[in-house]
Amino acid sequence: MAELIVCTPRYLPVEQWPDAADRAIAINPANRPQVELLARIMPSFKPTREHIAAMTTKYWKSGKVALTVSFLDVSDSALQDKILQHMNAWAPRANVAFTKVASGGQVRITTVHGAPPTGGHWSFIGTDITTIAADKATMNLDSFTLSTLDSEYRRVVRHEAGHTLGFIHEHMRAALVAKIDPTKAYAFYGAPPNNWNKAMVDAQVLTPIEESSLTGTTPPDPNSIMCYQISGTITKDGNPIPGGADIDDSDYNFAAKLYPPGTTPPTPTPTPTPTPTPTPTPTPTPTPTPTPGTGTPEFSFQPQPYYPLPPAAPVAPPAPTAGQLVAPALGGGATAIVGVVGLAAIMGMVATAGVVGVVAIAKDKDG
């Protein structure tokens, strides 16, 4: 059996991360990382723009996600339609719609064969696609044709569409990380096209997710379509970890929490309108003037200042108090429970060569 072509994480150049984070937060404020948590754990921690960018998620605005799709090197309409059909496999359980357009789509697909970063299977993550030049691809499906196995359409196209929806790889479970040989991983990801330093590999491949780092209530799912597909060249036993073969129930449930499906209210049965009975107008009762110094004070909520991107001036963040560390609602009843993943690795990445890693904050199914 031929070796599976795995999904290669595709991130923007590091220098573009802060601007991309600004855009992600503008599109969906819930993408804002809870840096207050880090400040509580490390009182001396002063978040920089780079820290914030590293931890910003890339989900679209809660509600309906409607993205247009065009193809840069595929002229066969039957092939286009088949790819689109599998991208829309997320739609039955989430408010998601991918619609084909002749050109200029928000999602732009190629089928280039070869090594990453051009070839291979990949997609930029969520709102990052809005930063890609209009003539460049945001997704690649290596060598896909109408003769490609249906199982590969389910495994690859649905996975990459999940990335486009903002889901990151769900590969950082301790059980999978334990299968990886660190020495092989450093060599593999340190070589082109990734060129990752040790801190980047630690954060992206070798640091397992803690239960408290998940978004929603579903634990890490070994059968998730977003489970990282890991090459056998970096595992201890030489066997690849192929990841999920199709969208499963936990994937659908997670997507529905972020992008809740719309409901159409039933058409009410007409009922006769009763003739209203005139009601005497009541005489208003004067409101007594309160005595100074008595009564209940009025409280108005003032949002905590968030470290602006970029900050107008260095301002020390206010010390959070108990009960303030609740992440924003994601919609559909899902609440982000933010934990710190590989904090030491993240700090190391910021400190080494200015490289920052993405924190896996969620069932942040991605990859």
PDB file of C-alpha atoms in Angstrom, residues 79-324:
ATOM      1  CA  LEU A  79     -14.224  17.347 -10.267  1.00  0.00           C
ATOM      2  CA  GLN A  80     -15.004  20.770  -8.838  1.00  0.00           C
ATOM      3  CA  ASP A  81     -18.476  19.645  -7.808  1.00  0.00           C
ATOM      4  CA  LYS A  82     -17.187  16.468  -6.173  1.00  0.00           C
ATOM      5  CA  ILE A  83     -14.656  18.401  -4.085  1.00  0.00           C
ATOM      6  CA  LEU A  84     -17.321  20.910  -3.103  1.00  0.00           C
ATOM      7  CA  GLN A  85     -19.706  18.104  -2.131  1.00  0.00           C
ATOM      8  CA  HIS A  86     -17.176  16.742   0.359  1.00  0.00           C
ATOM      9  CA  MET A  87     -16.361  20.174   1.745  1.00  0.00           C
ATOM     10  CA  ASN A  88     -20.057  20.609   2.447  1.00  0.00           C
ATOM     11  CA  ALA A  89     -20.143  17.311   4.360  1.00  0.00           C
ATOM     12  CA  TRP A  90     -19.881  19.537   7.462  1.00  0.00           C
ATOM     13  CA  ALA A  91     -23.169  21.246   6.590  1.00  0.00           C
ATOM     14  CA  PRO A  92     -25.759  18.690   7.805  1.00  0.00           C
ATOM     15  CA  ARG A  93     -24.845  19.346  11.445  1.00  0.00           C
ATOM     16  CA  ALA A  94     -23.358  22.866  11.351  1.00  0.00           C
ATOM     17  CA  ASN A  95     -24.349  26.160   9.757  1.00  0.00           C
ATOM     18  CA  VAL A  96     -21.729  25.897   7.024  1.00  0.00           C
ATOM     19  CA  ALA A  97     -21.992  26.495   3.285  1.00  0.00           C
ATOM     20  CA  PHE A  98     -19.251  26.375   0.644  1.00  0.00           C
ATOM     21  CA  THR A  99     -20.478  27.758  -2.696  1.00  0.00           C
ATOM     22  CA  LYS A 100     -18.635  27.482  -6.020  1.00  0.00           C
ATOM     23  CA  VAL A 101     -17.883  30.636  -7.987  1.00  0.00           C
ATOM     24  CA  ALA A 102     -16.094  30.976 -11.319  1.00  0.00           C
ATOM     25  CA  SER A 103     -13.185  32.971  -9.897  1.00  0.00           C
ATOM     26  CA  GLY A 104     -12.122  35.051  -6.942  1.00  0.00           C
ATOM     27  CA  GLY A 105     -13.426  32.691  -4.258  1.00  0.00           C
ATOM     28  CA  GLN A 106     -12.547  33.220  -0.616  1.00  0.00           C
ATOM     29  CA  VAL A 107     -11.312  29.607  -0.646  1.00  0.00           C
ATOM     30  CA  ARG A 108      -9.029  28.953  -3.616  1.00  0.00           C
ATOM     31  CA  ILE A 109      -8.058  25.374  -4.394  1.00  0.00           C
ATOM     32  CA  THR A 110      -5.201  23.828  -6.351  1.00  0.00           C
ATOM     33  CA  THR A 111      -4.211  20.188  -6.937  1.00  0.00           C
ATOM     34  CA  VAL A 112      -0.437  20.626  -7.209  1.00  0.00           C
ATOM     35  CA  HIS A 113       1.651  17.469  -6.807  1.00  0.00           C
ATOM     36  CA  GLY A 114       4.948  17.527  -4.979  1.00  0.00           C
ATOM     37  CA  ALA A 115       6.515  18.473  -1.696  1.00  0.00           C
ATOM     38  CA  PRO A 116       5.160  21.195   0.596  1.00  0.00           C
ATOM     39  CA  PRO A 117       4.795  24.097   0.752  1.00  0.00           C
ATOM     40  CA  THR A 118       3.311  23.987  -2.757  1.00  0.00           C
ATOM     41  CA  GLY A 119       2.396  20.312  -3.064  1.00  0.00           C
ATOM     42  CA  GLY A 120       0.896  17.967  -0.515  1.00  0.00           C
ATOM     43  CA  HIS A 121      -2.403  18.265   1.322  1.00  0.00           C
ATOM     44  CA  TRP A 122      -2.826  21.498   3.272  1.00  0.00           C
ATOM     45  CA  SER A 123      -5.046  24.443   4.062  1.00  0.00           C
ATOM     46  CA  PHE A 124      -4.524  27.698   5.869  1.00  0.00           C
ATOM     47  CA  ILE A 125      -6.480  27.911   9.110  1.00  0.00           C
ATOM     48  CA  GLY A 126      -9.834  29.688   9.334  1.00  0.00           C
ATOM     49  CA  THR A 127      -9.647  33.467   9.079  1.00  0.00           C
ATOM     50  CA  ASP A 128      -6.014  33.300   7.923  1.00  0.00           C
ATOM     51  CA  ILE A 129      -7.312  32.702   4.408  1.00  0.00           C
ATOM     52  CA  THR A 130      -8.388  36.351   4.320  1.00  0.00           C
ATOM     53  CA  THR A 131      -4.721  37.383   4.383  1.00  0.00           C
ATOM     54  CA  ILE A 132      -3.683  35.325   1.316  1.00  0.00           C
ATOM     55  CA  ALA A 133      -3.235  37.142  -2.002  1.00  0.00           C
ATOM     56  CA  ALA A 134      -6.228  36.763  -4.315  1.00  0.00           C
ATOM     57  CA  ASP A 135      -4.211  34.861  -6.937  1.00  0.00           C
ATOM     58  CA  LYS A 136      -2.781  32.347  -4.454  1.00  0.00           C
ATOM     59  CA  ALA A 137      -4.251  29.079  -3.180  1.00  0.00           C
ATOM     60  CA  THR A 138      -5.607  28.727   0.340  1.00  0.00           C
ATOM     61  CA  MET A 139      -5.909  24.924   0.015  1.00  0.00           C
ATOM     62  CA  ASN A 140      -4.118  22.217  -1.947  1.00  0.00           C
ATOM     63  CA  LEU A 141      -5.389  18.706  -2.672  1.00  0.00           C
ATOM     64  CA  ASP A 142      -2.355  16.925  -4.104  1.00  0.00           C
ATOM     65  CA  SER A 143      -3.148  15.206  -7.435  1.00  0.00           C
ATOM     66  CA  PHE A 144      -6.896  14.838  -6.825  1.00  0.00           C
ATOM     67  CA  THR A 145      -8.854  13.651  -9.853  1.00  0.00           C
ATOM     68  CA  LEU A 146     -12.208  11.994 -10.443  1.00  0.00           C
ATOM     69  CA  SER A 147     -10.437   8.641 -10.176  1.00  0.00           C
ATOM     70  CA  THR A 148      -9.119   9.365  -6.668  1.00  0.00           C
ATOM     71  CA  LEU A 149     -10.618   6.935  -4.151  1.00  0.00           C
ATOM     72  CA  ASP A 150     -13.778   8.078  -2.404  1.00  0.00           C
ATOM     73  CA  SER A 151     -12.111   7.180   0.887  1.00  0.00           C
ATOM     74  CA  GLU A 152      -9.457   9.804   0.134  1.00  0.00           C
ATOM     75  CA  TYR A 153     -12.127  12.422  -0.596  1.00  0.00           C
ATOM     76  CA  ARG A 154     -13.594  11.725   2.827  1.00  0.00           C
ATOM     77  CA  ARG A 155     -10.223  11.595   4.598  1.00  0.00           C
ATOM     78  CA  VAL A 156      -8.550  14.557   2.914  1.00  0.00           C
ATOM     79  CA  VAL A 157     -11.115  17.007   1.539  1.00  0.00           C
ATOM     80  CA  ARG A 158     -13.274  16.976   4.666  1.00  0.00           C
ATOM     81  CA  HIS A 159     -10.161  17.334   6.826  1.00  0.00           C
ATOM     82  CA  GLU A 160      -8.869  20.347   4.873  1.00  0.00           C
ATOM     83  CA  ALA A 161     -12.339  21.919   4.895  1.00  0.00           C
ATOM     84  CA  GLY A 162     -12.194  21.563   8.690  1.00  0.00           C
ATOM     85  CA  HIS A 163      -8.996  23.599   8.669  1.00  0.00           C
ATOM     86  CA  THR A 164     -10.735  26.263   6.599  1.00  0.00           C
ATOM     87  CA  LEU A 165     -13.432  26.391   9.280  1.00  0.00           C
ATOM     88  CA  GLY A 166     -10.718  27.125  11.859  1.00  0.00           C
ATOM     89  CA  PHE A 167     -10.142  23.641  13.320  1.00  0.00           C
ATOM     90  CA  ILE A 168      -6.547  22.782  14.129  1.00  0.00           C
ATOM     91  CA  HIS A 169      -4.965  19.334  14.387  1.00  0.00           C
ATOM     92  CA  GLU A 170      -6.158  17.160  17.237  1.00  0.00           C
ATOM     93  CA  HIS A 171      -2.900  15.306  17.359  1.00  0.00           C
ATOM     94  CA  MET A 172      -1.471  16.464  20.661  1.00  0.00           C
ATOM     95  CA  ARG A 173      -2.976  13.737  22.795  1.00  0.00           C
ATOM     96  CA  ALA A 174      -0.502  12.108  25.167  1.00  0.00           C
ATOM     97  CA  ALA A 175      -1.138   8.659  23.666  1.00  0.00           C
ATOM     98  CA  LEU A 176      -0.113   9.851  20.191  1.00  0.00           C
ATOM     99  CA  VAL A 177       2.737  12.049  21.328  1.00  0.00           C
ATOM    100  CA  ALA A 178       4.192   9.006  23.101  1.00  0.00           C
ATOM    101  CA  LYS A 179       4.477   7.241  19.727  1.00  0.00           C
ATOM    102  CA  ILE A 180       6.710   9.956  18.266  1.00  0.00           C
ATOM    103  CA  ASP A 181      10.486   9.742  18.370  1.00  0.00           C
ATOM    104  CA  PRO A 182      11.664  13.255  19.374  1.00  0.00           C
ATOM    105  CA  THR A 183      15.021  12.901  17.615  1.00  0.00           C
ATOM    106  CA  LYS A 184      13.317  11.932  14.349  1.00  0.00           C
ATOM    107  CA  ALA A 185      10.744  14.704  14.783  1.00  0.00           C
ATOM    108  CA  TYR A 186      13.407  17.394  15.234  1.00  0.00           C
ATOM    109  CA  ALA A 187      15.205  16.221  12.098  1.00  0.00           C
ATOM    110  CA  PHE A 188      12.004  15.885  10.045  1.00  0.00           C
ATOM    111  CA  TYR A 189      10.489  19.263  10.895  1.00  0.00           C
ATOM    112  CA  GLY A 190      13.831  21.041  11.080  1.00  0.00           C
ATOM    113  CA  ALA A 191      14.469  20.303   7.409  1.00  0.00           C
ATOM    114  CA  PRO A 192      12.838  22.144   4.480  1.00  0.00           C
ATOM    115  CA  PRO A 193      10.107  23.041   3.847  1.00  0.00           C
ATOM    116  CA  ASN A 194       9.218  23.502   7.536  1.00  0.00           C
ATOM    117  CA  ASN A 195      12.603  24.637   8.899  1.00  0.00           C
ATOM    118  CA  TRP A 196      11.207  24.602  12.444  1.00  0.00           C
ATOM    119  CA  ASN A 197      13.553  25.084  15.382  1.00  0.00           C
ATOM    120  CA  LYS A 198      13.443  22.805  18.420  1.00  0.00           C
ATOM    121  CA  ALA A 199      11.025  25.034  20.353  1.00  0.00           C
ATOM    122  CA  MET A 200       8.585  25.051  17.423  1.00  0.00           C
ATOM    123  CA  VAL A 201       8.658  21.249  17.161  1.00  0.00           C
ATOM    124  CA  ASP A 202       8.182  20.949  20.920  1.00  0.00           C
ATOM    125  CA  ALA A 203       5.095  23.185  20.824  1.00  0.00           C
ATOM    126  CA  GLN A 204       3.543  21.868  17.616  1.00  0.00           C
ATOM    127  CA  VAL A 205       4.292  18.148  17.792  1.00  0.00           C
ATOM    128  CA  LEU A 206       5.687  17.005  21.134  1.00  0.00           C
ATOM    129  CA  THR A 207       3.613  18.880  23.738  1.00  0.00           C
ATOM    130  CA  PRO A 208       0.402  17.006  24.615  1.00  0.00           C
ATOM    131  CA  ILE A 209      -2.869  18.808  25.215  1.00  0.00           C
ATOM    132  CA  GLU A 210      -4.221  18.825  28.738  1.00  0.00           C
ATOM    133  CA  GLU A 211      -7.903  18.126  29.331  1.00  0.00           C
ATOM    134  CA  SER A 212      -8.367  21.684  30.588  1.00  0.00           C
ATOM    135  CA  SER A 213      -7.131  23.029  27.250  1.00  0.00           C
ATOM    136  CA  LEU A 214     -10.189  21.942  25.298  1.00  0.00           C
ATOM    137  CA  THR A 215     -12.985  24.045  23.950  1.00  0.00           C
ATOM    138  CA  GLY A 216     -16.346  22.523  24.785  1.00  0.00           C
ATOM    139  CA  THR A 217     -16.952  19.361  26.744  1.00  0.00           C
ATOM    140  CA  THR A 218     -15.777  16.629  24.356  1.00  0.00           C
ATOM    141  CA  PRO A 219     -12.351  15.150  25.249  1.00  0.00           C
ATOM    142  CA  PRO A 220      -9.672  14.631  22.607  1.00  0.00           C
ATOM    143  CA  ASP A 221     -10.999  12.220  20.010  1.00  0.00           C
ATOM    144  CA  PRO A 222      -8.659   9.585  18.527  1.00  0.00           C
ATOM    145  CA  ASN A 223     -11.073   9.079  15.626  1.00  0.00           C
ATOM    146  CA  SER A 224     -11.497  12.752  14.793  1.00  0.00           C
ATOM    147  CA  ILE A 225     -11.187  13.729  11.151  1.00  0.00           C
ATOM    148  CA  MET A 226      -8.886  16.452  12.486  1.00  0.00           C
ATOM    149  CA  CYS A 227      -6.521  13.979  14.146  1.00  0.00           C
ATOM    150  CA  TYR A 228      -3.025  14.809  12.917  1.00  0.00           C
ATOM    151  CA  GLN A 229      -1.787  12.390  10.287  1.00  0.00           C
ATOM    152  CA  ILE A 230       1.754  11.580  11.381  1.00  0.00           C
ATOM    153  CA  SER A 231       4.320  10.102   9.022  1.00  0.00           C
ATOM    154  CA  GLY A 232       5.907   6.806  10.000  1.00  0.00           C
ATOM    155  CA  THR A 233       9.303   8.450   9.466  1.00  0.00           C
ATOM    156  CA  ILE A 234       9.004  10.112  12.885  1.00  0.00           C
ATOM    157  CA  THR A 235       7.292   7.385  14.937  1.00  0.00           C
ATOM    158  CA  LYS A 236       9.202   5.046  17.235  1.00  0.00           C
ATOM    159  CA  ASP A 237       7.940   1.897  15.497  1.00  0.00           C
ATOM    160  CA  GLY A 238       7.962   3.255  11.949  1.00  0.00           C
ATOM    161  CA  ASN A 239       4.203   2.930  11.566  1.00  0.00           C
ATOM    162  CA  PRO A 240       2.309   6.066  10.450  1.00  0.00           C
ATOM    163  CA  ILE A 241      -0.614   7.448  12.416  1.00  0.00           C
ATOM    164  CA  PRO A 242      -3.202   7.987   9.652  1.00  0.00           C
ATOM    165  CA  GLY A 243      -5.710   9.896  11.791  1.00  0.00           C
ATOM    166  CA  GLY A 244      -9.476   9.924  11.362  1.00  0.00           C
ATOM    167  CA  ALA A 245     -10.952   8.593   8.135  1.00  0.00           C
ATOM    168  CA  ASP A 246     -14.137  10.695   8.183  1.00  0.00           C
ATOM    169  CA  ILE A 247     -16.072  13.256  10.194  1.00  0.00           C
ATOM    170  CA  ASP A 248     -17.392  11.576  13.322  1.00  0.00           C
ATOM    171  CA  ASP A 249     -20.061  12.559  15.856  1.00  0.00           C
ATOM    172  CA  SER A 250     -17.676  14.458  18.098  1.00  0.00           C
ATOM    173  CA  ASP A 251     -16.480  16.471  15.081  1.00  0.00           C
ATOM    174  CA  TYR A 252     -20.050  17.304  14.138  1.00  0.00           C
ATOM    175  CA  ASN A 253     -20.993  18.207  17.717  1.00  0.00           C
ATOM    176  CA  PHE A 254     -18.012  20.505  18.046  1.00  0.00           C
ATOM    177  CA  ALA A 255     -18.724  22.227  14.723  1.00  0.00           C
ATOM    178  CA  ALA A 256     -22.371  22.706  15.707  1.00  0.00           C
ATOM    179  CA  LYS A 257     -21.316  24.447  18.927  1.00  0.00           C
ATOM    180  CA  LEU A 258     -19.154  26.921  17.052  1.00  0.00           C
ATOM    181  CA  TYR A 259     -21.502  27.354  14.102  1.00  0.00           C
ATOM    182  CA  PRO A 260     -24.959  26.379  15.389  1.00  0.00           C
ATOM    183  CA  PRO A 261     -27.378  25.304  12.685  1.00  0.00           C
ATOM    184  CA  GLY A 262     -30.260  27.686  12.081  1.00  0.00           C
ATOM    185  CA  THR A 263     -33.777  26.629  12.902  1.00  0.00           C
ATOM    186  CA  THR A 264     -36.901  27.582  11.031  1.00  0.00           C
ATOM    187  CA  PRO A 265     -39.770  28.354  13.420  1.00  0.00           C
ATOM    188  CA  PRO A 266     -42.994  26.488  12.648  1.00  0.00           C
ATOM    189  CA  THR A 267     -45.734  28.435  10.944  1.00  0.00           C
ATOM    190  CA  PRO A 268     -48.242  29.364  13.621  1.00  0.00           C
ATOM    191  CA  THR A 269     -51.880  28.365  13.207  1.00  0.00           C
ATOM    192  CA  PRO A 270     -53.991  31.500  12.747  1.00  0.00           C
ATOM    193  CA  THR A 271     -56.344  32.193  15.632  1.00  0.00           C
ATOM    194  CA  PRO A 272     -59.192  34.710  15.786  1.00  0.00           C
ATOM    195  CA  THR A 273     -58.133  38.050  17.168  1.00  0.00           C
ATOM    196  CA  PRO A 274     -60.340  38.961  20.147  1.00  0.00           C
ATOM    197  CA  THR A 275     -61.878  42.397  20.342  1.00  0.00           C
ATOM    198  CA  PRO A 276     -59.872  44.312  22.921  1.00  0.00           C
ATOM    199  CA  THR A 277     -61.672  45.597  25.996  1.00  0.00           C
ATOM    200  CA  PRO A 278     -60.859  49.229  26.740  1.00  0.00           C
ATOM    201  CA  THR A 279     -58.742  49.570  29.874  1.00  0.00           C
ATOM    202  CA  PRO A 280     -58.860  52.755  31.956  1.00  0.00           C
ATOM    203  CA  THR A 281     -55.626  54.683  31.860  1.00  0.00           C
ATOM    204  CA  PRO A 282     -54.059  54.517  35.352  1.00  0.00           C
ATOM    205  CA  THR A 283     -53.065  57.694  37.107  1.00  0.00           C
ATOM    206  CA  PRO A 284     -49.263  57.780  37.304  1.00  0.00           C
ATOM    207  CA  THR A 285     -47.810  57.673  40.790  1.00  0.00           C
ATOM    208  CA  PRO A 286     -45.102  60.275  41.421  1.00  0.00           C
ATOM    209  CA  THR A 287     -41.652  58.813  41.972  1.00  0.00           C
ATOM    210  CA  PRO A 288     -40.247  60.012  45.307  1.00  0.00           C
ATOM    211  CA  THR A 289     -36.910  61.768  45.232  1.00  0.00           C
ATOM    212  CA  PRO A 290     -34.362  59.614  47.093  1.00  0.00           C
ATOM    213  CA  THR A 291     -32.626  61.048  50.087  1.00  0.00           C
ATOM    214  CA  PRO A 292     -28.919  61.630  49.429  1.00  0.00           C
ATOM    215  CA  GLY A 293     -26.770  58.835  50.802  1.00  0.00           C
ATOM    216  CA  THR A 294     -29.532  56.218  50.736  1.00  0.00           C
ATOM    217  CA  GLY A 295     -30.846  53.684  48.232  1.00  0.00           C
ATOM    218  CA  THR A 296     -29.115  51.181  45.936  1.00  0.00           C
ATOM    219  CA  PRO A 297     -26.157  52.398  43.877  1.00  0.00           C
ATOM    220  CA  GLU A 298     -26.236  51.826  40.118  1.00  0.00           C
ATOM    221  CA  PHE A 299     -23.523  49.662  38.600  1.00  0.00           C
ATOM    222  CA  SER A 300     -22.429  49.844  34.966  1.00  0.00           C
ATOM    223  CA  PHE A 301     -20.197  47.144  33.475  1.00  0.00           C
ATOM    224  CA  GLN A 302     -16.952  48.448  32.109  1.00  0.00           C
ATOM    225  CA  PRO A 303     -15.047  45.870  30.058  1.00  0.00           C
ATOM    226  CA  GLN A 304     -11.548  45.166  31.252  1.00  0.00           C
ATOM    227  CA  PRO A 305      -8.994  46.895  29.018  1.00  0.00           C
ATOM    228  CA  TYR A 306      -7.492  44.305  26.689  1.00  0.00           C
ATOM    229  CA  TYR A 307      -3.944  44.647  25.624  1.00  0.00           C
ATOM    230  CA  PRO A 308      -4.436  46.537  22.326  1.00  0.00           C
ATOM    231  CA  LEU A 309      -2.872  45.207  19.163  1.00  0.00           C
ATOM    232  CA  PRO A 310      -0.592  47.016  18.924  1.00  0.00           C
ATOM    233  CA  PRO A 311      -0.756  48.784  22.319  1.00  0.00           C
ATOM    234  CA  ALA A 312      -0.869  52.554  22.214  1.00  0.00           C
ATOM    235  CA  ALA A 313       1.540  52.578  25.157  1.00  0.00           C
ATOM    236  CA  PRO A 314       2.786  49.959  27.619  1.00  0.00           C
ATOM    237  CA  VAL A 315       0.092  49.610  30.219  1.00  0.00           C
ATOM    238  CA  ALA A 316       0.247  47.115  33.066  1.00  0.00           C
ATOM    239  CA  PRO A 317      -2.860  44.920  32.892  1.00  0.00           C
ATOM    240  CA  PRO A 318      -5.176  45.011  35.908  1.00  0.00           C
ATOM    241  CA  ALA A 319      -4.794  42.005  38.207  1.00  0.00           C
ATOM    242  CA  PRO A 320      -7.678  39.629  37.512  1.00  0.00           C
ATOM    243  CA  THR A 321      -9.908  38.709  40.386  1.00  0.00           C
ATOM    244  CA  ALA A 322     -11.583  35.387  41.107  1.00  0.00           C
ATOM    245  CA  GLY A 323     -14.331  34.639  38.632  1.00  0.00           C
ATOM    246  CA  GLN A 324     -12.971  36.821  35.829  1.00  0.00           C
TER     247      GLN A 324
END
